[in-house]
Amino acid sequence: MGDAHRIGVVGLGVISRAYLDTLLGHPAIRVTAVADLDAARSAAVAAELPGARALTVEALLSSPDVDTVLNLTVPAAHAEIALGAAGHGKNVYGEKPLAATLVDAQAVMEAAEKAGVGVGCAPDTVLGTGVQTARAAVEAGSIGRPQFASAVMVTPGHERWHPHPDFYYTAGGGPLLDMGPYYLASLVHLLGPVRAVIGAAGRLRTERVIGSGPRTGERIPVEVDSHVSGVLEHVGGALTTITTSFDGVATTAAPIEVHGETGTLTVPDPNGFDGEVRLFELGDTGWRTLPPSAGYVGGARGVGLLDFIAADGRRAPRASGDLALHVLETMTALLRSSAEGRRIELTTSTPPPALVPLTAAEAWRGPAAGRTASR
């Protein structure tokens, strides 16, 4: 374990369990430190991780025993932790979004470049066999030249199940910023970066009613648009129509469809790692399911961090800061376009990450990974 990459985890909420299930026992990884605003939580988690110490956030960021900071804090704190990591010469990999605002995200990337450290960012679900198999089919010419795509995320709203859903309906929330990273990262993989956007949005209700937990029945204000639609102009010429909504009950639309000159692909939910990819070619009489041909088999949260560490200068990380920055600008541009009533050209761009070859779970997990993380 002397050569294992040393990880310090900041933020020990629910999502940290998923990451630790992937990382613990991996031969290339050692979790050396954890930190949380709740010191008791830090101590409890550290006690279950062999060799890990419970530290304050500042002590973790400056610790010589940490190579990469895994930033699992709330979005409002993403930039602060990332800037602190870069300031101490450490790589940082975080949950989406890269930062709560585009200005903060740009500051993170500039600080990392100045410090000579790497930045990675979720979502890594798009590296699973679902999106990657669809991408392999596009690149193989299965649908001919891509023409356009649709992306649809419709739900009645998270207040139905979340006991404290307030942040979904305040600044930085809403369906696009919450779920858009999964869809937009997938679309960059499938069709390339976005050149410009046109957006429209609405706030169809002024309040929501909490449906579960100790605050059941409490009404909370809606301060952001709860339905966002738009058109994305991809650099390669394809167009995507995107809809993200907390205002619908249900939909039969595929999460993503990609239409080409000779065929159409349906792509599974990009918030999951796998799922069924279906193809309908001109002349066919029905859909056929494609077997997995690319992606991390059995993918789980944290595979993007493993990919980030494995890149090690040989290739660009697939869940990169550059991609996260471009996705964030695309989302904020859609909201600006809606507010200003005009087409917005983007200032960022990034080539699609390298396709993930079909990689068995044993190859990326390691023989002992995930055996000690149940908590």
mmCIF file of C-alpha atoms in Angstrom:
data_model
loop_
_atom_site.group_PDB
_atom_site.id
_atom_site.type_symbol
_atom_site.label_atom_id
_atom_site.label_comp_id
_atom_site.label_asym_id
_atom_site.label_seq_id
_atom_site.Cartn_x
_atom_site.Cartn_y
_atom_site.Cartn_z
ATOM 1 C CA MET A 1 0.000 0.000 0.000
ATOM 2 C CA GLY A 2 3.026 2.293 0.089
ATOM 3 C CA ASP A 3 2.388 3.456 -3.484
ATOM 4 C CA ALA A 4 -1.388 3.774 -3.086
ATOM 5 C CA HIS A 5 -2.917 7.137 -3.961
ATOM 6 C CA ARG A 6 -3.931 8.887 -0.741
ATOM 7 C CA ILE A 7 -7.458 10.312 -0.516
ATOM 8 C CA GLY A 8 -8.855 12.794 1.992
ATOM 9 C CA VAL A 9 -12.658 12.981 2.083
ATOM 10 C CA VAL A 10 -14.358 16.271 2.969
ATOM 11 C CA GLY A 11 -18.111 15.966 3.608
ATOM 12 C CA LEU A 12 -19.486 12.754 5.100
ATOM 13 C CA GLY A 13 -23.147 12.882 4.170
ATOM 14 C CA VAL A 14 -25.179 10.131 2.526
ATOM 15 C CA ILE A 15 -23.300 10.207 -0.793
ATOM 16 C CA SER A 16 -19.991 9.491 0.969
ATOM 17 C CA ARG A 17 -21.167 5.960 1.689
ATOM 18 C CA ALA A 18 -21.491 5.205 -2.012
ATOM 19 C CA TYR A 19 -17.990 6.509 -2.689
ATOM 20 C CA LEU A 20 -16.414 4.618 0.188
ATOM 21 C CA ASP A 21 -18.068 1.390 -0.920
ATOM 22 C CA THR A 22 -16.156 1.785 -4.174
ATOM 23 C CA LEU A 23 -12.849 3.024 -2.780
ATOM 24 C CA LEU A 24 -12.235 0.941 0.313
ATOM 25 C CA GLY A 25 -10.047 -2.073 -0.295
ATOM 26 C CA HIS A 26 -9.020 -0.881 -3.756
ATOM 27 C CA PRO A 27 -5.316 -1.669 -4.240
ATOM 28 C CA ALA A 28 -4.584 1.727 -5.802
ATOM 29 C CA ILE A 29 -6.367 3.786 -3.112
ATOM 30 C CA ARG A 30 -5.887 4.549 0.559
ATOM 31 C CA VAL A 31 -8.304 6.805 2.446
ATOM 32 C CA THR A 32 -6.015 8.575 4.904
ATOM 33 C CA ALA A 33 -8.223 11.339 6.312
ATOM 34 C CA VAL A 34 -11.841 12.425 6.666
ATOM 35 C CA ALA A 35 -13.398 15.733 7.686
ATOM 36 C CA ASP A 36 -16.888 17.049 8.280
ATOM 37 C CA LEU A 37 -18.437 20.045 10.006
ATOM 38 C CA ASP A 38 -19.818 17.489 12.466
ATOM 39 C CA ALA A 39 -16.711 16.354 14.371
ATOM 40 C CA ALA A 40 -18.541 13.400 15.908
ATOM 41 C CA ARG A 41 -19.457 12.150 12.458
ATOM 42 C CA SER A 42 -15.830 12.475 11.333
ATOM 43 C CA ALA A 43 -14.648 10.450 14.316
ATOM 44 C CA ALA A 44 -17.250 7.743 13.748
ATOM 45 C CA VAL A 45 -16.387 7.347 10.058
ATOM 46 C CA ALA A 46 -12.632 7.392 10.693
ATOM 47 C CA ALA A 47 -13.027 4.625 13.255
ATOM 48 C CA GLU A 48 -14.382 2.359 10.515
ATOM 49 C CA LEU A 49 -11.611 3.132 8.001
ATOM 50 C CA PRO A 50 -8.294 1.425 8.704
ATOM 51 C CA GLY A 51 -5.492 3.994 8.831
ATOM 52 C CA ALA A 52 -7.736 7.046 8.413
ATOM 53 C CA ARG A 53 -7.661 10.061 10.731
ATOM 54 C CA ALA A 54 -10.510 12.414 11.618
ATOM 55 C CA LEU A 55 -9.275 15.949 10.960
ATOM 56 C CA THR A 56 -10.623 19.452 10.679
ATOM 57 C CA VAL A 57 -11.211 20.618 7.125
ATOM 58 C CA GLU A 58 -8.194 22.923 7.194
ATOM 59 C CA ALA A 59 -5.954 20.202 8.645
ATOM 60 C CA LEU A 60 -7.059 17.776 5.938
ATOM 61 C CA LEU A 61 -6.427 20.284 3.147
ATOM 62 C CA SER A 62 -2.891 20.886 4.409
ATOM 63 C CA SER A 63 -2.098 17.291 5.390
ATOM 64 C CA PRO A 64 1.036 15.822 3.770
ATOM 65 C CA ASP A 65 -0.737 12.444 3.793
ATOM 66 C CA VAL A 66 -3.354 13.523 1.232
ATOM 67 C CA ASP A 67 -2.727 13.524 -2.535
ATOM 68 C CA THR A 68 -6.292 14.181 -3.710
ATOM 69 C CA VAL A 69 -9.195 15.798 -1.867
ATOM 70 C CA LEU A 70 -12.565 14.140 -2.505
ATOM 71 C CA ASN A 71 -15.015 17.034 -2.143
ATOM 72 C CA LEU A 72 -18.464 15.757 -1.110
ATOM 73 C CA THR A 73 -19.732 18.942 0.511
ATOM 74 C CA VAL A 74 -22.932 20.782 -0.439
ATOM 75 C CA PRO A 75 -22.737 22.716 -3.737
ATOM 76 C CA ALA A 76 -22.414 26.077 -1.985
ATOM 77 C CA ALA A 77 -19.109 24.893 -0.452
ATOM 78 C CA HIS A 78 -17.643 23.211 -3.544
ATOM 79 C CA ALA A 79 -15.564 26.195 -4.649
ATOM 80 C CA GLU A 80 -14.219 26.965 -1.174
ATOM 81 C CA ILE A 81 -12.963 23.417 -0.648
ATOM 82 C CA ALA A 82 -11.578 23.122 -4.182
ATOM 83 C CA LEU A 83 -9.713 26.414 -3.893
ATOM 84 C CA GLY A 84 -8.333 25.316 -0.528
ATOM 85 C CA ALA A 85 -7.115 22.040 -1.990
ATOM 86 C CA ALA A 86 -5.437 23.765 -4.922
ATOM 87 C CA GLY A 87 -3.909 26.297 -2.557
ATOM 88 C CA HIS A 88 -2.204 23.453 -0.725
ATOM 89 C CA GLY A 89 -1.018 21.811 -3.931
ATOM 90 C CA LYS A 90 -3.524 18.978 -3.942
ATOM 91 C CA ASN A 91 -5.697 17.535 -6.677
ATOM 92 C CA VAL A 92 -9.436 17.783 -6.115
ATOM 93 C CA TYR A 93 -12.308 15.626 -7.316
ATOM 94 C CA GLY A 94 -15.816 16.694 -6.375
ATOM 95 C CA GLU A 95 -19.484 15.985 -6.641
ATOM 96 C CA LYS A 96 -21.439 17.939 -9.241
ATOM 97 C CA PRO A 97 -21.661 20.797 -9.911
ATOM 98 C CA LEU A 98 -18.074 22.047 -10.082
ATOM 99 C CA ALA A 99 -19.217 25.153 -8.181
ATOM 100 C CA ALA A 100 -22.456 26.937 -7.403
ATOM 101 C CA THR A 101 -21.742 29.712 -9.940
ATOM 102 C CA LEU A 102 -19.847 29.931 -13.203
ATOM 103 C CA VAL A 103 -17.559 32.623 -11.798
ATOM 104 C CA ASP A 104 -16.588 30.373 -8.885
ATOM 105 C CA ALA A 105 -16.040 27.403 -11.201
ATOM 106 C CA GLN A 106 -13.739 29.470 -13.415
ATOM 107 C CA ALA A 107 -11.805 30.542 -10.327
ATOM 108 C CA VAL A 108 -11.344 26.892 -9.343
ATOM 109 C CA MET A 109 -9.965 25.952 -12.754
ATOM 110 C CA GLU A 110 -7.632 28.965 -12.828
ATOM 111 C CA ALA A 111 -6.307 28.223 -9.328
ATOM 112 C CA ALA A 112 -5.707 24.567 -10.215
ATOM 113 C CA GLU A 113 -3.835 25.488 -13.380
ATOM 114 C CA LYS A 114 -1.672 27.954 -11.475
ATOM 115 C CA ALA A 115 -0.915 25.338 -8.806
ATOM 116 C CA GLY A 116 -0.291 22.592 -11.346
ATOM 117 C CA VAL A 117 -2.888 20.251 -9.853
ATOM 118 C CA GLY A 118 -5.749 18.300 -11.406
ATOM 119 C CA VAL A 119 -9.501 18.850 -11.147
ATOM 120 C CA GLY A 120 -12.112 16.152 -11.616
ATOM 121 C CA CYS A 121 -15.860 16.260 -11.137
ATOM 122 C CA ALA A 122 -18.929 14.056 -11.182
ATOM 123 C CA PRO A 123 -21.128 12.832 -12.728
ATOM 124 C CA ASP A 124 -19.350 9.586 -13.457
ATOM 125 C CA THR A 125 -22.560 7.684 -14.179
ATOM 126 C CA VAL A 126 -21.961 8.559 -17.843
ATOM 127 C CA LEU A 127 -18.886 6.294 -17.794
ATOM 128 C CA GLY A 128 -21.024 3.193 -17.290
ATOM 129 C CA THR A 129 -22.158 0.794 -19.978
ATOM 130 C CA GLY A 130 -25.386 2.705 -20.706
ATOM 131 C CA VAL A 131 -24.089 5.980 -22.131
ATOM 132 C CA GLN A 132 -20.796 4.482 -23.305
ATOM 133 C CA THR A 133 -22.477 1.709 -25.327
ATOM 134 C CA ALA A 134 -24.709 4.316 -26.963
ATOM 135 C CA ARG A 135 -21.683 6.450 -27.733
ATOM 136 C CA ALA A 136 -19.835 3.470 -29.236
ATOM 137 C CA ALA A 137 -22.827 2.848 -31.503
ATOM 138 C CA VAL A 138 -22.855 6.485 -32.652
ATOM 139 C CA GLU A 139 -19.125 6.397 -33.346
ATOM 140 C CA ALA A 140 -19.498 3.112 -35.239
ATOM 141 C CA GLY A 141 -21.992 4.753 -37.596
ATOM 142 C CA SER A 142 -25.002 2.730 -36.440
ATOM 143 C CA ILE A 143 -27.351 5.707 -36.939
ATOM 144 C CA GLY A 144 -25.413 7.446 -39.687
ATOM 145 C CA ARG A 145 -24.575 11.107 -39.230
ATOM 146 C CA PRO A 146 -26.232 12.398 -36.022
ATOM 147 C CA GLN A 147 -28.867 15.037 -36.737
ATOM 148 C CA PHE A 148 -30.575 15.851 -33.465
ATOM 149 C CA ALA A 149 -31.346 14.556 -29.985
ATOM 150 C CA SER A 150 -33.882 14.952 -27.231
ATOM 151 C CA ALA A 151 -33.271 14.852 -23.479
ATOM 152 C CA VAL A 152 -36.170 14.696 -21.013
ATOM 153 C CA MET A 153 -36.271 14.703 -17.214
ATOM 154 C CA VAL A 154 -39.751 15.066 -15.720
ATOM 155 C CA THR A 155 -40.726 14.584 -12.083
ATOM 156 C CA PRO A 156 -43.443 16.033 -9.819
ATOM 157 C CA GLY A 157 -40.706 17.409 -7.543
ATOM 158 C CA HIS A 158 -38.392 16.146 -4.824
ATOM 159 C CA GLU A 159 -40.561 17.495 -1.997
ATOM 160 C CA ARG A 160 -42.631 14.313 -2.325
ATOM 161 C CA TRP A 161 -39.857 12.216 -0.779
ATOM 162 C CA HIS A 162 -37.168 14.558 0.583
ATOM 163 C CA PRO A 163 -37.826 15.645 4.200
ATOM 164 C CA HIS A 164 -35.917 18.914 3.736
ATOM 165 C CA PRO A 165 -36.339 19.889 0.063
ATOM 166 C CA ASP A 166 -35.988 23.663 0.488
ATOM 167 C CA PHE A 167 -32.668 23.953 -1.358
ATOM 168 C CA TYR A 168 -34.168 22.487 -4.539
ATOM 169 C CA TYR A 169 -36.315 25.616 -4.835
ATOM 170 C CA THR A 170 -33.841 28.338 -3.873
ATOM 171 C CA ALA A 171 -30.938 29.970 -5.742
ATOM 172 C CA GLY A 172 -28.687 27.276 -7.192
ATOM 173 C CA GLY A 173 -31.552 24.773 -7.260
ATOM 174 C CA GLY A 174 -34.205 23.890 -9.791
ATOM 175 C CA PRO A 175 -34.475 20.905 -12.132
ATOM 176 C CA LEU A 176 -31.740 22.000 -14.549
ATOM 177 C CA LEU A 177 -28.954 22.623 -12.033
ATOM 178 C CA ASP A 178 -29.972 19.567 -10.006
ATOM 179 C CA MET A 179 -30.278 16.958 -12.759
ATOM 180 C CA GLY A 180 -28.892 18.678 -15.843
ATOM 181 C CA PRO A 181 -25.265 17.622 -15.283
ATOM 182 C CA TYR A 182 -26.149 13.969 -15.950
ATOM 183 C CA TYR A 183 -27.913 14.759 -19.215
ATOM 184 C CA LEU A 184 -25.503 17.398 -20.484
ATOM 185 C CA ALA A 185 -22.382 15.375 -19.726
ATOM 186 C CA SER A 186 -23.979 12.489 -21.634
ATOM 187 C CA LEU A 187 -24.788 14.733 -24.582
ATOM 188 C CA VAL A 188 -21.183 15.949 -24.799
ATOM 189 C CA HIS A 189 -20.058 12.308 -24.880
ATOM 190 C CA LEU A 190 -22.609 11.508 -27.581
ATOM 191 C CA LEU A 191 -22.605 14.643 -29.759
ATOM 192 C CA GLY A 192 -19.687 16.788 -28.650
ATOM 193 C CA PRO A 193 -19.515 20.199 -26.958
ATOM 194 C CA VAL A 194 -22.184 22.892 -27.143
ATOM 195 C CA ARG A 195 -21.669 26.080 -29.158
ATOM 196 C CA ALA A 196 -24.783 28.079 -28.233
ATOM 197 C CA VAL A 197 -28.139 27.742 -26.484
ATOM 198 C CA ILE A 198 -31.655 29.136 -26.516
ATOM 199 C CA GLY A 199 -33.679 28.681 -23.332
ATOM 200 C CA ALA A 200 -37.149 29.175 -21.908
ATOM 201 C CA ALA A 201 -38.237 28.618 -18.319
ATOM 202 C CA GLY A 202 -41.194 29.029 -16.021
ATOM 203 C CA ARG A 203 -42.250 28.844 -12.397
ATOM 204 C CA LEU A 204 -45.633 27.187 -12.495
ATOM 205 C CA ARG A 205 -46.238 27.118 -8.735
ATOM 206 C CA THR A 206 -45.231 29.602 -6.058
ATOM 207 C CA GLU A 207 -45.003 27.057 -3.264
ATOM 208 C CA ARG A 208 -44.587 23.349 -2.615
ATOM 209 C CA VAL A 209 -45.891 21.024 0.102
ATOM 210 C CA ILE A 210 -43.437 18.684 1.855
ATOM 211 C CA GLY A 211 -44.697 15.117 1.581
ATOM 212 C CA SER A 212 -42.568 13.173 4.059
ATOM 213 C CA GLY A 213 -40.661 13.420 7.317
ATOM 214 C CA PRO A 214 -41.189 15.624 10.378
ATOM 215 C CA ARG A 215 -42.222 18.624 8.255
ATOM 216 C CA THR A 216 -44.963 16.826 6.302
ATOM 217 C CA GLY A 217 -47.583 19.298 5.169
ATOM 218 C CA GLU A 218 -45.339 22.362 5.532
ATOM 219 C CA ARG A 219 -45.427 24.773 2.596
ATOM 220 C CA ILE A 220 -42.150 26.104 1.210
ATOM 221 C CA PRO A 221 -41.659 28.939 -1.307
ATOM 222 C CA VAL A 222 -40.469 28.343 -4.872
ATOM 223 C CA GLU A 223 -37.808 30.946 -5.676
ATOM 224 C CA VAL A 224 -36.436 29.504 -8.940
ATOM 225 C CA ASP A 225 -37.849 28.295 -12.234
ATOM 226 C CA SER A 226 -39.196 24.773 -11.871
ATOM 227 C CA HIS A 227 -39.459 24.005 -15.606
ATOM 228 C CA VAL A 228 -36.578 24.677 -18.003
ATOM 229 C CA SER A 229 -36.519 23.879 -21.716
ATOM 230 C CA GLY A 230 -34.054 24.770 -24.411
ATOM 231 C CA VAL A 231 -32.208 24.002 -27.597
ATOM 232 C CA LEU A 232 -28.496 23.204 -27.635
ATOM 233 C CA GLU A 233 -26.450 23.839 -30.775
ATOM 234 C CA HIS A 234 -23.563 21.369 -30.786
ATOM 235 C CA VAL A 235 -20.285 22.316 -32.421
ATOM 236 C CA GLY A 236 -20.667 19.443 -34.880
ATOM 237 C CA GLY A 237 -24.018 20.758 -36.105
ATOM 238 C CA ALA A 238 -26.456 18.508 -34.247
ATOM 239 C CA LEU A 239 -29.270 20.065 -32.226
ATOM 240 C CA THR A 240 -30.597 18.865 -28.874
ATOM 241 C CA THR A 241 -33.962 19.748 -27.379
ATOM 242 C CA ILE A 242 -33.784 19.481 -23.590
ATOM 243 C CA THR A 243 -36.545 19.592 -20.990
ATOM 244 C CA THR A 244 -36.004 19.413 -17.236
ATOM 245 C CA SER A 245 -39.038 19.812 -15.020
ATOM 246 C CA PHE A 246 -40.295 19.519 -11.466
ATOM 247 C CA ASP A 247 -43.795 20.240 -12.768
ATOM 248 C CA GLY A 248 -44.865 17.052 -14.559
ATOM 249 C CA VAL A 249 -46.348 13.868 -13.167
ATOM 250 C CA ALA A 250 -44.838 11.320 -15.551
ATOM 251 C CA THR A 251 -43.487 10.876 -19.066
ATOM 252 C CA THR A 252 -43.108 8.069 -21.601
ATOM 253 C CA ALA A 253 -40.199 9.838 -23.300
ATOM 254 C CA ALA A 254 -36.815 8.160 -23.309
ATOM 255 C CA PRO A 255 -34.300 9.994 -21.095
ATOM 256 C CA ILE A 256 -32.202 10.615 -24.214
ATOM 257 C CA GLU A 257 -32.828 9.803 -27.881
ATOM 258 C CA VAL A 258 -30.245 10.394 -30.610
ATOM 259 C CA HIS A 259 -31.522 10.573 -34.184
ATOM 260 C CA GLY A 260 -29.278 10.085 -37.200
ATOM 261 C CA GLU A 261 -29.740 9.840 -40.952
ATOM 262 C CA THR A 262 -30.169 6.064 -40.843
ATOM 263 C CA GLY A 263 -31.289 5.222 -37.325
ATOM 264 C CA THR A 264 -32.325 6.225 -33.816
ATOM 265 C CA LEU A 265 -30.830 5.268 -30.451
ATOM 266 C CA THR A 266 -32.563 5.349 -27.081
ATOM 267 C CA VAL A 267 -30.175 5.953 -24.195
ATOM 268 C CA PRO A 268 -30.957 4.880 -20.609
ATOM 269 C CA ASP A 269 -31.252 7.173 -17.590
ATOM 270 C CA PRO A 270 -27.888 8.971 -17.273
ATOM 271 C CA ASN A 271 -28.331 9.087 -13.495
ATOM 272 C CA GLY A 272 -27.555 5.355 -13.582
ATOM 273 C CA PHE A 273 -24.481 3.537 -14.819
ATOM 274 C CA ASP A 274 -26.075 0.865 -16.990
ATOM 275 C CA GLY A 275 -29.426 0.244 -18.639
ATOM 276 C CA GLU A 276 -30.786 -0.813 -22.002
ATOM 277 C CA VAL A 277 -29.561 0.836 -25.205
ATOM 278 C CA ARG A 278 -31.953 0.269 -28.134
ATOM 279 C CA LEU A 279 -31.450 0.847 -31.854
ATOM 280 C CA PHE A 280 -33.978 1.256 -34.674
ATOM 281 C CA GLU A 281 -32.407 1.370 -38.138
ATOM 282 C CA LEU A 282 -34.070 2.306 -41.419
ATOM 283 C CA GLY A 283 -35.647 -0.820 -42.849
ATOM 284 C CA ASP A 284 -36.046 -2.515 -39.459
ATOM 285 C CA THR A 285 -39.453 -3.611 -38.233
ATOM 286 C CA GLY A 286 -38.746 -2.865 -34.583
ATOM 287 C CA TRP A 287 -36.234 -1.937 -31.926
ATOM 288 C CA ARG A 288 -33.330 -4.177 -30.982
ATOM 289 C CA THR A 289 -31.307 -4.043 -27.791
ATOM 290 C CA LEU A 290 -27.559 -3.600 -28.127
ATOM 291 C CA PRO A 291 -25.301 -5.653 -25.868
ATOM 292 C CA PRO A 292 -22.875 -3.645 -23.713
ATOM 293 C CA SER A 293 -19.873 -2.750 -25.856
ATOM 294 C CA ALA A 294 -18.177 0.026 -23.856
ATOM 295 C CA GLY A 295 -18.043 1.430 -20.336
ATOM 296 C CA TYR A 296 -17.219 0.331 -16.816
ATOM 297 C CA VAL A 297 -19.269 -2.793 -16.149
ATOM 298 C CA GLY A 298 -21.138 -2.620 -12.843
ATOM 299 C CA GLY A 299 -20.195 1.031 -12.456
ATOM 300 C CA ALA A 300 -20.631 2.744 -9.104
ATOM 301 C CA ARG A 301 -20.062 6.191 -7.602
ATOM 302 C CA GLY A 302 -16.357 6.803 -7.416
ATOM 303 C CA VAL A 303 -15.363 5.121 -10.671
ATOM 304 C CA GLY A 304 -14.777 8.617 -12.071
ATOM 305 C CA LEU A 305 -12.284 9.279 -9.280
ATOM 306 C CA LEU A 306 -10.490 6.000 -10.040
ATOM 307 C CA ASP A 307 -10.410 6.993 -13.718
ATOM 308 C CA PHE A 308 -9.110 10.450 -12.712
ATOM 309 C CA ILE A 309 -6.251 8.929 -10.712
ATOM 310 C CA ALA A 310 -5.444 6.317 -13.351
ATOM 311 C CA ALA A 311 -5.110 8.997 -16.044
ATOM 312 C CA ASP A 312 -1.860 10.137 -14.414
ATOM 313 C CA GLY A 313 -0.726 12.227 -17.366
ATOM 314 C CA ARG A 314 -1.214 9.458 -19.930
ATOM 315 C CA ARG A 315 -4.616 10.768 -21.032
ATOM 316 C CA ALA A 316 -7.114 13.350 -19.883
ATOM 317 C CA PRO A 317 -9.425 12.251 -17.043
ATOM 318 C CA ARG A 318 -12.872 11.412 -18.360
ATOM 319 C CA ALA A 319 -14.755 13.057 -15.463
ATOM 320 C CA SER A 320 -12.708 16.215 -15.818
ATOM 321 C CA GLY A 321 -12.968 19.744 -14.517
ATOM 322 C CA ASP A 322 -12.989 21.019 -18.095
ATOM 323 C CA LEU A 323 -16.106 18.990 -18.894
ATOM 324 C CA ALA A 324 -17.774 20.063 -15.635
ATOM 325 C CA LEU A 325 -17.036 23.718 -16.389
ATOM 326 C CA HIS A 326 -18.521 23.413 -19.883
ATOM 327 C CA VAL A 327 -21.623 21.678 -18.528
ATOM 328 C CA LEU A 328 -22.087 24.365 -15.882
ATOM 329 C CA GLU A 329 -21.752 27.147 -18.445
ATOM 330 C CA THR A 330 -24.295 25.409 -20.689
ATOM 331 C CA MET A 331 -26.805 25.279 -17.851
ATOM 332 C CA THR A 332 -26.289 28.848 -16.686
ATOM 333 C CA ALA A 333 -26.467 30.032 -20.313
ATOM 334 C CA LEU A 334 -29.860 28.339 -20.721
ATOM 335 C CA LEU A 335 -31.144 30.193 -17.656
ATOM 336 C CA ARG A 336 -29.648 33.481 -18.900
ATOM 337 C CA SER A 337 -31.187 32.956 -22.314
ATOM 338 C CA SER A 338 -34.595 32.488 -20.754
ATOM 339 C CA ALA A 339 -34.234 35.591 -18.606
ATOM 340 C CA GLU A 340 -32.849 37.771 -21.414
ATOM 341 C CA GLY A 341 -34.854 36.360 -24.306
ATOM 342 C CA ARG A 342 -31.904 35.768 -26.629
ATOM 343 C CA ARG A 343 -29.516 33.179 -28.013
ATOM 344 C CA ILE A 344 -26.337 32.823 -25.910
ATOM 345 C CA GLU A 345 -22.983 31.729 -27.333
ATOM 346 C CA LEU A 346 -20.752 29.811 -24.952
ATOM 347 C CA THR A 347 -17.194 30.788 -24.064
ATOM 348 C CA THR A 348 -16.019 27.311 -23.022
ATOM 349 C CA SER A 349 -15.572 24.127 -25.014
ATOM 350 C CA THR A 350 -14.002 20.741 -24.486
ATOM 351 C CA PRO A 351 -13.570 17.685 -26.690
ATOM 352 C CA PRO A 352 -15.519 14.599 -25.627
ATOM 353 C CA PRO A 353 -13.504 12.457 -23.210
ATOM 354 C CA ALA A 354 -12.024 9.249 -24.531
ATOM 355 C CA LEU A 355 -14.508 6.409 -24.969
ATOM 356 C CA VAL A 356 -14.324 3.928 -22.081
ATOM 357 C CA PRO A 357 -13.485 0.484 -23.438
ATOM 358 C CA LEU A 358 -15.638 -2.330 -22.081
ATOM 359 C CA THR A 359 -14.011 -2.882 -18.686
ATOM 360 C CA ALA A 360 -15.007 -5.735 -16.393
ATOM 361 C CA ALA A 361 -15.876 -4.878 -12.801
ATOM 362 C CA GLU A 362 -12.924 -6.878 -11.510
ATOM 363 C CA ALA A 363 -10.550 -4.801 -13.601
ATOM 364 C CA TRP A 364 -11.549 -1.413 -12.197
ATOM 365 C CA ARG A 365 -12.740 -2.327 -8.711
ATOM 366 C CA GLY A 366 -9.741 -4.370 -7.645
ATOM 367 C CA PRO A 367 -10.047 -7.768 -5.960
ATOM 368 C CA ALA A 368 -10.889 -6.489 -2.470
ATOM 369 C CA ALA A 369 -12.734 -3.238 -3.095
ATOM 370 C CA GLY A 370 -15.925 -2.478 -1.225
ATOM 371 C CA ARG A 371 -15.592 -5.175 1.419
ATOM 372 C CA THR A 372 -15.418 -2.936 4.484
ATOM 373 C CA ALA A 373 -17.579 0.040 3.645
ATOM 374 C CA SER A 374 -21.073 -0.924 4.795
ATOM 375 C CA ARG A 375 -22.105 1.502 7.486
#
